[in-house]
Coordinates of C-alpha atoms and ligand atoms in Angstrom, one line a residue:
M241 CA 143.1 101.1 116.9
A242 CA 141.6 100.3 113.5
H243 CA 143.8 98.3 111.2
Y244 CA 144.2 99.3 107.5
S245 CA 145.5 96.6 105.3
Q246 CA 143.7 96.4 101.9
S247 CA 145.8 96.5 98.8
Y248 CA 144.7 97.7 95.4
D249 CA 146.0 98.5 91.9
L250 CA 144.9 102.1 91.3
F251 CA 143.7 105.0 93.3
W252 CA 141.3 107.2 91.3
H253 CA 139.9 109.9 93.6
A254 CA 138.7 110.6 97.2
T255 CA 135.1 111.0 98.2
Q256 CA 132.9 110.3 101.3
S257 CA 130.5 107.4 102.1
F258 CA 128.9 105.7 105.0
C259 CA 130.3 102.7 106.8
H260 CA 128.1 99.8 105.8
L261 CA 129.6 97.7 108.7
C262 CA 128.3 99.8 111.5
G263 CA 125.6 101.4 109.4
N264 CA 126.1 104.7 111.2
L265 CA 124.2 107.3 109.1
H266 CA 125.0 110.2 111.4
R267 CA 128.6 110.4 110.3
L268 CA 130.2 110.3 106.8
V269 CA 133.5 108.5 106.5
D270 CA 136.4 109.2 104.1
A271 CA 136.5 106.8 101.1
H272 CA 138.7 106.3 98.1
I273 CA 137.6 105.0 94.7
V274 CA 140.1 102.3 93.9
V275 CA 140.6 99.6 91.2
K276 CA 141.6 96.1 92.0
D277 CA 141.6 93.3 89.4
S278 CA 139.3 95.4 87.1
N279 CA 136.8 95.8 89.8
V280 CA 136.0 99.3 91.3
Y281 CA 135.6 99.6 95.0
L282 CA 134.8 102.2 97.6
R283 CA 137.6 101.8 100.1
K284 CA 136.2 103.2 103.3
F285 CA 137.9 104.3 106.5
C286 CA 135.6 104.1 109.5
P287 CA 137.0 105.3 112.9
T288 CA 135.0 102.5 114.6
C289 CA 135.1 99.6 112.2
G290 CA 138.4 100.2 110.3
E291 CA 138.8 99.7 106.6
S292 CA 136.3 98.1 104.4
M293 CA 135.9 97.6 100.6
A294 CA 132.5 97.9 98.9
L295 CA 132.3 96.6 95.3
I296 CA 130.6 99.3 93.1
S297 CA 131.5 98.0 89.6
T298 CA 132.9 94.9 88.0
D299 CA 134.0 96.8 84.9
A300 CA 136.6 99.4 85.6
A301 CA 136.8 100.4 81.9
Y302 CA 133.0 101.1 81.8
Y303 CA 133.2 103.0 85.1
Q304 CA 135.9 105.2 83.6
Q305 CA 133.8 105.6 80.4
C306 CA 131.0 107.0 82.5
N307 CA 133.1 110.1 83.2
E308 CA 133.4 110.8 79.5
Y309 CA 129.6 110.9 79.3
L310 CA 129.2 113.5 82.0
K311 CA 127.3 116.5 80.6
A312 CA 126.8 120.0 81.9
P313 CA 124.2 119.8 84.7
D314 CA 120.6 120.9 84.3
L315 CA 120.2 122.6 87.6
P316 CA 117.0 123.0 89.7
E317 CA 115.2 126.3 89.2
A318 CA 114.8 126.8 92.9
H319 CA 115.9 125.3 96.2
N320 CA 113.8 124.3 99.2
T321 CA 116.6 124.0 101.8
Q322 CA 119.9 125.8 102.6
V323 CA 123.4 124.4 103.0
L324 CA 123.7 124.0 106.8
R325 CA 125.3 120.6 107.6
G326 CA 126.3 119.7 104.1
C327 CA 125.4 116.8 101.8
P328 CA 123.5 114.5 102.4
Y329 CA 122.0 116.1 105.5
D330 CA 120.5 119.1 103.8
C331 CA 118.1 117.4 101.3
G332 CA 116.4 119.0 99.5
V333 CA 116.7 120.1 97.1
C334 CA 119.6 122.2 98.4
P335 CA 121.9 124.5 96.4
Q336 CA 124.7 121.9 96.2
H337 CA 122.6 119.5 94.1
Q338 CA 123.8 119.1 90.5
N339 CA 120.8 117.9 88.8
H340 CA 117.1 118.7 88.3
P341 CA 114.4 116.1 88.9
C342 CA 114.3 114.1 85.6
L343 CA 111.8 111.8 87.4
A344 CA 109.6 113.2 90.2
L345 CA 107.9 110.5 92.4
F346 CA 104.6 111.3 94.0
N347 CA 104.0 108.8 96.8
I348 CA 100.2 109.0 97.2
T349 CA 99.6 106.3 99.7
N350 CA 101.3 103.7 102.0
E351 CA 98.5 101.3 101.5
C352 CA 99.1 98.2 99.4
N353 CA 97.3 95.0 98.4
M354 CA 100.6 93.1 98.7
A355 CA 103.3 92.9 101.3
C356 CA 106.5 92.2 99.3
N357 CA 109.7 91.1 101.0
I358 CA 111.6 93.9 99.2
C359 CA 109.3 96.9 99.7
Y360 CA 111.1 100.3 99.9
F361 CA 108.2 101.7 101.8
S362 CA 107.3 98.7 104.0
S363 CA 103.8 98.9 102.7
H364 CA 101.2 96.3 103.4
P365 CA 97.4 95.8 103.5
G366 CA 95.9 98.1 106.2
K367 CA 98.8 100.5 106.3
G368 CA 96.6 103.3 104.9
N369 CA 97.6 106.9 104.8
H370 CA 96.2 108.1 101.5
R371 CA 97.4 111.5 100.6
S372 CA 94.7 114.2 100.3
M373 CA 94.1 116.2 97.1
E374 CA 95.4 119.2 99.1
D375 CA 98.7 117.3 99.6
I376 CA 98.9 116.4 95.9
R377 CA 98.3 120.0 94.9
A378 CA 101.1 121.1 97.4
M379 CA 103.4 118.4 96.0
L380 CA 102.8 119.6 92.4
A381 CA 103.5 123.2 93.5
T382 CA 106.8 122.2 95.1
L383 CA 107.8 120.4 91.9
L384 CA 106.9 123.3 89.7
R385 CA 109.0 125.6 91.8
V386 CA 112.0 123.4 91.3
E387 CA 111.2 122.5 87.6
S388 CA 108.6 124.6 85.8
Q389 CA 108.2 122.0 83.0
P390 CA 108.8 118.6 84.6
D391 CA 110.0 115.8 82.3
L392 CA 108.3 112.9 84.1
I393 CA 106.0 112.4 87.1
Q394 CA 105.6 108.9 88.4
V395 CA 102.7 108.2 90.7
T396 CA 103.7 105.6 93.2
G397 CA 103.1 104.2 96.7
G398 CA 102.4 101.8 98.3
E399 CA 100.1 100.6 95.6
P400 CA 98.7 103.8 94.1
T401 CA 95.7 102.1 92.5
T402 CA 94.3 101.5 96.0
H403 CA 93.9 105.2 96.5
P404 CA 90.2 106.0 96.2
Q405 CA 90.9 109.1 94.1
I406 CA 93.6 107.6 91.9
L407 CA 91.9 108.7 88.6
E408 CA 91.2 112.2 89.9
I409 CA 94.9 112.4 90.9
L410 CA 96.1 111.2 87.5
R411 CA 93.8 113.5 85.6
Y412 CA 95.0 116.4 87.7
L413 CA 98.7 115.7 87.1
K414 CA 98.1 115.0 83.5
A415 CA 96.7 118.5 83.1
S416 CA 99.8 120.0 84.6
P417 CA 102.8 121.1 82.5
V418 CA 104.5 117.6 82.9
R419 CA 105.6 116.0 79.7
H420 CA 105.1 112.4 80.7
L421 CA 103.1 110.7 83.4
M422 CA 103.6 107.2 84.8
L423 CA 101.7 104.9 87.1
N424 CA 103.9 102.6 89.1
T425 CA 101.8 99.5 89.9
N426 CA 101.9 95.8 90.8
G427 CA 99.2 95.3 88.2
I428 CA 96.5 93.6 90.4
R429 CA 93.8 96.2 89.7
I430 CA 94.8 96.4 86.0
A431 CA 94.5 92.6 85.7
Q432 CA 91.1 92.6 87.5
E433 CA 89.2 95.7 86.4
E434 CA 88.9 96.4 82.7
S435 CA 86.8 99.5 83.3
F436 CA 89.8 101.0 85.2
V437 CA 92.1 100.3 82.3
K438 CA 89.6 102.1 79.9
E439 CA 89.8 105.2 82.2
L440 CA 93.6 105.0 82.1
K441 CA 93.6 104.7 78.3
A442 CA 91.4 107.8 78.2
L443 CA 94.2 109.8 79.8
G444 CA 95.7 109.8 76.3
G445 CA 99.3 110.0 75.1
G446 CA 102.1 110.8 77.4
F447 CA 100.8 108.3 80.0
E448 CA 102.5 105.0 80.8
I449 CA 102.2 102.0 83.1
Y450 CA 105.3 101.1 85.1
L451 CA 104.5 97.5 85.7
Q452 CA 106.3 95.4 88.5
F453 CA 107.7 92.4 86.7
D454 CA 110.7 90.8 88.4
S455 CA 110.6 87.2 87.1
L456 CA 109.0 84.6 85.0
R457 CA 109.5 82.0 87.7
S458 CA 107.1 81.3 90.5
D459 CA 109.7 80.5 93.2
V460 CA 111.5 83.8 92.5
L461 CA 108.3 85.8 92.7
R462 CA 107.5 84.1 96.0
D463 CA 110.9 85.0 97.3
I464 CA 110.8 88.7 96.2
R465 CA 107.1 89.5 96.4
G466 CA 105.9 87.0 99.0
R467 CA 103.5 85.4 96.5
D468 CA 103.4 84.1 93.0
T469 CA 102.2 87.0 90.9
H470 CA 103.0 85.5 87.5
D471 CA 99.3 85.0 86.5
I472 CA 98.6 88.6 87.6
H473 CA 101.4 89.9 85.3
L474 CA 100.1 87.9 82.4
A475 CA 96.5 89.0 82.8
A476 CA 97.6 92.7 83.2
L477 CA 99.8 92.5 80.1
E478 CA 97.0 90.9 78.1
I479 CA 94.6 93.8 78.8
L480 CA 97.3 96.4 78.4
E481 CA 98.1 94.9 75.0
R482 CA 94.5 95.0 74.0
Y483 CA 94.3 98.7 74.8
N484 CA 97.9 99.3 73.5
L485 CA 98.6 101.2 76.7
S486 CA 102.3 102.1 76.9
T487 CA 104.0 99.9 79.5
T488 CA 107.5 99.5 80.9
L489 CA 108.4 96.3 82.7
V490 CA 110.3 97.0 86.0
C491 CA 112.5 94.3 87.4
V492 CA 114.3 94.3 90.8
I493 CA 117.3 92.1 90.4
K494 CA 118.7 90.0 93.2
K495 CA 121.9 88.1 92.5
G496 CA 121.4 84.4 92.7
Q497 CA 117.6 84.8 92.4
N498 CA 116.7 86.4 89.0
D499 CA 119.9 87.7 87.5
D500 CA 120.0 84.7 85.2
E501 CA 116.6 85.8 83.8
I502 CA 117.7 89.2 82.5
G503 CA 117.9 88.0 78.9
D504 CA 114.6 85.9 79.3
I505 CA 112.7 89.0 80.5
I506 CA 113.9 91.1 77.5
E507 CA 112.9 88.3 75.2
F508 CA 109.5 88.0 76.9
S509 CA 108.9 91.8 76.6
R510 CA 109.3 91.5 72.8
R511 CA 106.1 89.7 72.5
Y512 CA 104.1 92.8 73.4
R513 CA 103.4 95.8 71.2
C514 CA 102.5 97.8 74.2
V515 CA 105.8 97.3 76.0
R516 CA 108.2 100.2 75.5
G517 CA 111.1 98.5 77.3
V518 CA 112.5 97.1 80.5
V519 CA 114.0 98.8 83.6
F520 CA 116.3 96.8 85.7
Q521 CA 117.0 97.9 89.3
P522 CA 119.7 96.2 91.4
V523 CA 118.2 95.4 94.8
Q524 CA 118.7 98.3 97.3
E525 CA 119.0 98.2 101.0
A526 CA 115.9 100.1 101.9
G527 CA 112.5 99.5 103.7
R528 CA 111.8 95.9 104.2
I529 CA 115.1 94.4 102.8
E530 CA 118.6 93.7 103.8
A531 CA 120.6 93.8 100.6
Q532 CA 124.1 93.4 102.1
G533 CA 126.2 90.5 100.9
D534 CA 125.2 87.8 98.5
F535 CA 122.1 89.4 97.0
R536 CA 123.9 92.6 95.9
I537 CA 124.5 93.1 92.2
T538 CA 126.0 96.1 90.4
L539 CA 124.9 98.0 87.4
S540 CA 127.9 96.7 85.5
E541 CA 126.9 93.1 86.1
I542 CA 123.4 93.7 84.8
R543 CA 124.7 95.5 81.8
Q544 CA 127.1 92.6 81.0
R545 CA 124.2 90.1 81.2
V546 CA 122.2 92.3 78.7
I547 CA 125.2 92.4 76.4
D548 CA 126.1 88.7 76.7
D549 CA 122.6 87.4 75.9
V550 CA 122.8 86.5 72.2
R551 CA 119.0 86.8 71.6
N552 CA 118.9 90.5 72.0
P553 CA 120.9 92.8 69.6
F554 CA 122.2 95.2 72.2
T555 CA 126.0 95.4 72.2
A556 CA 128.5 97.0 74.6
E557 CA 128.4 100.1 72.4
D558 CA 124.6 100.3 72.6
M559 CA 124.4 100.2 76.4
I560 CA 125.8 103.6 77.4
P561 CA 125.9 105.7 80.5
L562 CA 123.0 108.2 80.8
P563 CA 124.8 111.6 80.8
C564 CA 123.0 113.2 83.6
D565 CA 123.9 110.5 86.1
P566 CA 126.3 108.2 84.2
H567 CA 127.6 106.0 87.1
K568 CA 124.1 105.2 88.2
I569 CA 122.0 104.9 85.1
G570 CA 122.8 102.9 81.9
V571 CA 120.6 103.0 78.8
G572 CA 120.2 101.3 75.5
Y573 CA 117.7 102.6 72.9
A574 CA 116.3 100.8 69.9
A575 CA 113.8 101.3 67.2
K576 CA 111.1 98.7 67.4
Q577 CA 109.0 97.1 64.7
M578 CA 106.4 94.4 65.4
V579 CA 106.7 91.5 62.9
G580 CA 103.7 89.4 63.7
D581 CA 103.7 89.0 67.5
Y582 CA 107.5 89.6 68.0
A583 CA 109.4 92.9 68.1
Q584 CA 112.4 93.4 65.8
L585 CA 114.8 95.7 67.6
F586 CA 117.4 97.9 66.0
P587 CA 119.7 99.4 68.6
V588 CA 120.7 103.0 67.9
T589 CA 122.5 104.3 71.0
G590 CA 125.8 103.0 69.7
Q591 CA 125.2 104.8 66.4
I592 CA 124.4 108.2 67.7
P593 CA 127.4 110.4 68.2
K594 CA 128.3 110.8 71.9
E595 CA 128.3 114.6 71.5
M596 CA 124.7 114.5 70.6
V597 CA 123.8 112.5 73.7
T598 CA 125.9 114.6 76.0
T599 CA 124.5 117.9 74.7
H600 CA 120.9 116.8 74.8
T601 CA 118.9 119.2 76.9
G602 CA 116.5 116.7 78.3
T603 CA 117.6 113.8 80.5
I604 CA 115.9 110.6 81.3
A605 CA 112.6 111.4 79.5
F606 CA 113.8 111.1 76.0
E607 CA 110.4 109.7 75.1
Q608 CA 108.8 113.1 75.0
D609 CA 111.6 114.6 73.0
R610 CA 110.4 114.4 69.4
A611 CA 113.8 115.4 68.0
F612 CA 115.5 112.5 69.8
I613 CA 112.8 110.0 68.6
K614 CA 113.2 111.4 65.1
T615 CA 116.9 110.7 65.3
I616 CA 116.3 107.2 66.5
I617 CA 114.0 106.6 63.6
E618 CA 116.2 108.2 61.1
T619 CA 119.2 106.3 62.3
V620 CA 117.6 103.0 61.4
S621 CA 115.3 103.9 58.7
L622 CA 116.2 103.4 55.0
D623 CA 113.4 105.5 53.6
T624 CA 113.9 108.7 55.7
A625 CA 116.2 111.5 54.7
M626 CA 118.8 112.0 57.3
G627 CA 120.3 115.3 58.6
E628 CA 124.0 115.5 57.8
A629 CA 124.7 117.2 61.0
I630 CA 124.0 114.2 63.2
V631 CA 124.9 111.3 60.9
S632 CA 128.5 110.4 60.8
D633 CA 130.2 108.5 57.9
K634 CA 130.4 105.5 60.1
I635 CA 126.7 105.4 60.6
K636 CA 126.0 105.9 56.9
Q637 CA 128.4 103.1 56.1
K638 CA 126.7 100.8 58.5
L639 CA 123.2 101.8 57.4
F640 CA 123.9 101.3 53.7
C641 CA 126.1 98.2 53.9
C642 CA 124.8 96.0 56.7
W643 CA 122.1 97.7 58.7
P644 CA 118.9 95.7 58.5
S645 CA 116.2 97.1 56.4
F646 CA 113.7 99.1 58.4
L647 CA 110.8 100.7 56.6
A648 CA 109.5 103.5 58.7
P649 CA 105.8 104.2 58.6
S650 CA 104.9 107.8 58.4
D651 CA 103.3 107.8 61.9
M652 CA 106.3 106.5 63.7
G653 CA 106.6 107.7 67.2
Y654 CA 107.0 106.5 70.8
E655 CA 105.3 103.2 70.0
H656 CA 108.4 102.4 67.8
V657 CA 110.9 103.0 70.5
Y658 CA 112.2 100.4 72.9
R659 CA 114.7 101.0 75.7
I660 CA 116.6 99.1 78.3
V661 CA 117.4 101.1 81.4
I662 CA 119.5 100.0 84.4
M663 CA 119.0 102.2 87.3
E664 CA 121.0 101.8 90.5
F665 CA 120.1 103.6 93.7
S666 CA 122.4 104.3 96.6
D667 CA 122.4 102.8 100.1
S668 CA 124.9 102.8 102.9
Y669 CA 127.0 100.2 101.0
N670 CA 127.6 102.1 97.7
F671 CA 126.9 105.6 98.8
D672 CA 129.2 108.2 97.3
T673 CA 128.7 111.9 98.0
T674 CA 129.8 112.8 94.5
N675 CA 127.3 110.6 92.7
I676 CA 124.4 111.4 95.1
K677 CA 124.6 115.1 94.0
R678 CA 123.7 114.0 90.5
E679 CA 120.7 111.8 91.4
C680 CA 117.8 112.8 89.2
N681 CA 115.0 110.7 90.8
F682 CA 113.3 112.8 93.5
M683 CA 110.6 112.0 96.0
I684 CA 108.3 115.0 96.0
E685 CA 106.9 116.0 99.4
P686 CA 104.4 118.9 100.0
N687 CA 107.3 121.2 101.0
R688 CA 110.5 119.7 99.5
A689 CA 112.1 117.4 96.9
I690 CA 114.4 114.7 98.2
P691 CA 116.7 112.4 96.1
F692 CA 115.1 109.0 96.1
S693 CA 118.1 107.3 97.6
T694 CA 118.6 109.6 100.6
Y695 CA 114.8 109.5 101.2
N696 CA 114.9 105.7 101.5
M697 CA 118.1 105.5 103.5
G698 CA 116.5 107.1 106.6
I699 CA 119.0 109.9 106.9
K700 CA 118.0 112.4 109.5
F701 CA 117.9 115.7 107.6
S702 CA 119.0 119.0 109.2
Q703 CA 115.9 121.0 108.3
Ligands
LIG851 S1 121.8 114.9 98.0 FE1 121.5 116.7 96.9 S2 119.8 117.8 97.9 FE2 120.6 116.2 99.3 S3 122.0 117.4 100.6 FE3 123.2 116.4 98.9 S4 123.3 118.0 97.3 FE4 121.7 118.6 98.7
LIG852 S1 106.9 96.7 96.7 FE1 105.0 97.7 95.8 S2 103.6 96.0 95.6 FE2 105.1 95.3 97.0 S3 104.3 95.9 99.1 FE3 105.6 97.5 98.4 S4 104.2 99.0 97.4 FE4 103.2 97.0 97.5

């Protein structure tokens, strides 16, 4: 008989998870969210393996704060599946899901010109399988049924720039009702083909590069990506800067490998006018990776490293939970002003009343919300009239006493916004049936929309 012996300080609530010891994805196990020594754990009860504890946060106070940021859900406008076996076997999107797709991923190919050690999709040269335009049209139709005006589509793969019709696909999606379009890339084609970058620039505003950028160190890149891609990153950024093409740096964080570089990467990103911010993703057990054990890192640990780095101005108050999926996404927004070749950052998330953040109708795609950008600018600007409704006395005091002077040019917009996002996905270790229902990153298939985590976990769906 299984033996249950773990002790803990607090029991918060019950949920369900998977046992990461046997990895059985055919059966959910009961789990409790418990606190022990300020860490938060999933305490799991597996009939086969017995009890196990999975660390899900190193900051119990922040974990609890996430609940205060929960906002009323923006629900999908339609569903593609029914409730038959229950969550997570009915993806999706099924009527139980409590969030719309803030970010819709279009995987257009399994082909890649790299073969990274941590690839979610196990892509590599020769894997092929480019999606047809007919598939892409069906994927867009699926998304538009679920969300008639999507916030954000991200074209991904494999390496999407290997698709022979990549520009046609991007132009087609750009002409759809989507607010913001992103291209997720390892940067090789961007670094090598300026004419391609010119075509990307011609897509106009509301288009952004989501550039793989895990480390500044060759040994780390070799470990994570299987090759030293540092020169490729630098060459890609040089050309993106020349064209001022909006770029987000995306870093997969592995504990003991590159978690000591979080501050360095933020610092590095400040040299580029075109960089709109950095996304940090804790390594996830999916595709070609085993993330159990020593390499795992939690959102709270990454957040703490951002806060602890004295070179960037983000404080604990500035790194807040994103209200649509607070336990899984943390954000910090700043106004950005280039002074020479270095970005001055003025964090604002800690200055904006929580009520405004939690009643915001959009979700992750704040960038396309002009009212939100205006608020950011107004919060830090000394020459812009501010609306009384959204500016508290505390902010006024801070602005007029000690806030750094920030003269806002009249054409201020997305170029002057910088953000840090920490986005944690689920795998069998940290899976929680409560949080998964709030996941807002969806893989779009021709006939369904599946949360990114359950898609990658290899769960056998009921329909
Ligand atoms: S994760 Fe969401 S879409 Fe999938 S089964 Fe659960 S509630 Fe439904
Ligand atoms: S992680 Fe990206 S670049 Fe690396 S093999 Fe996979 S698709 Fe290619």
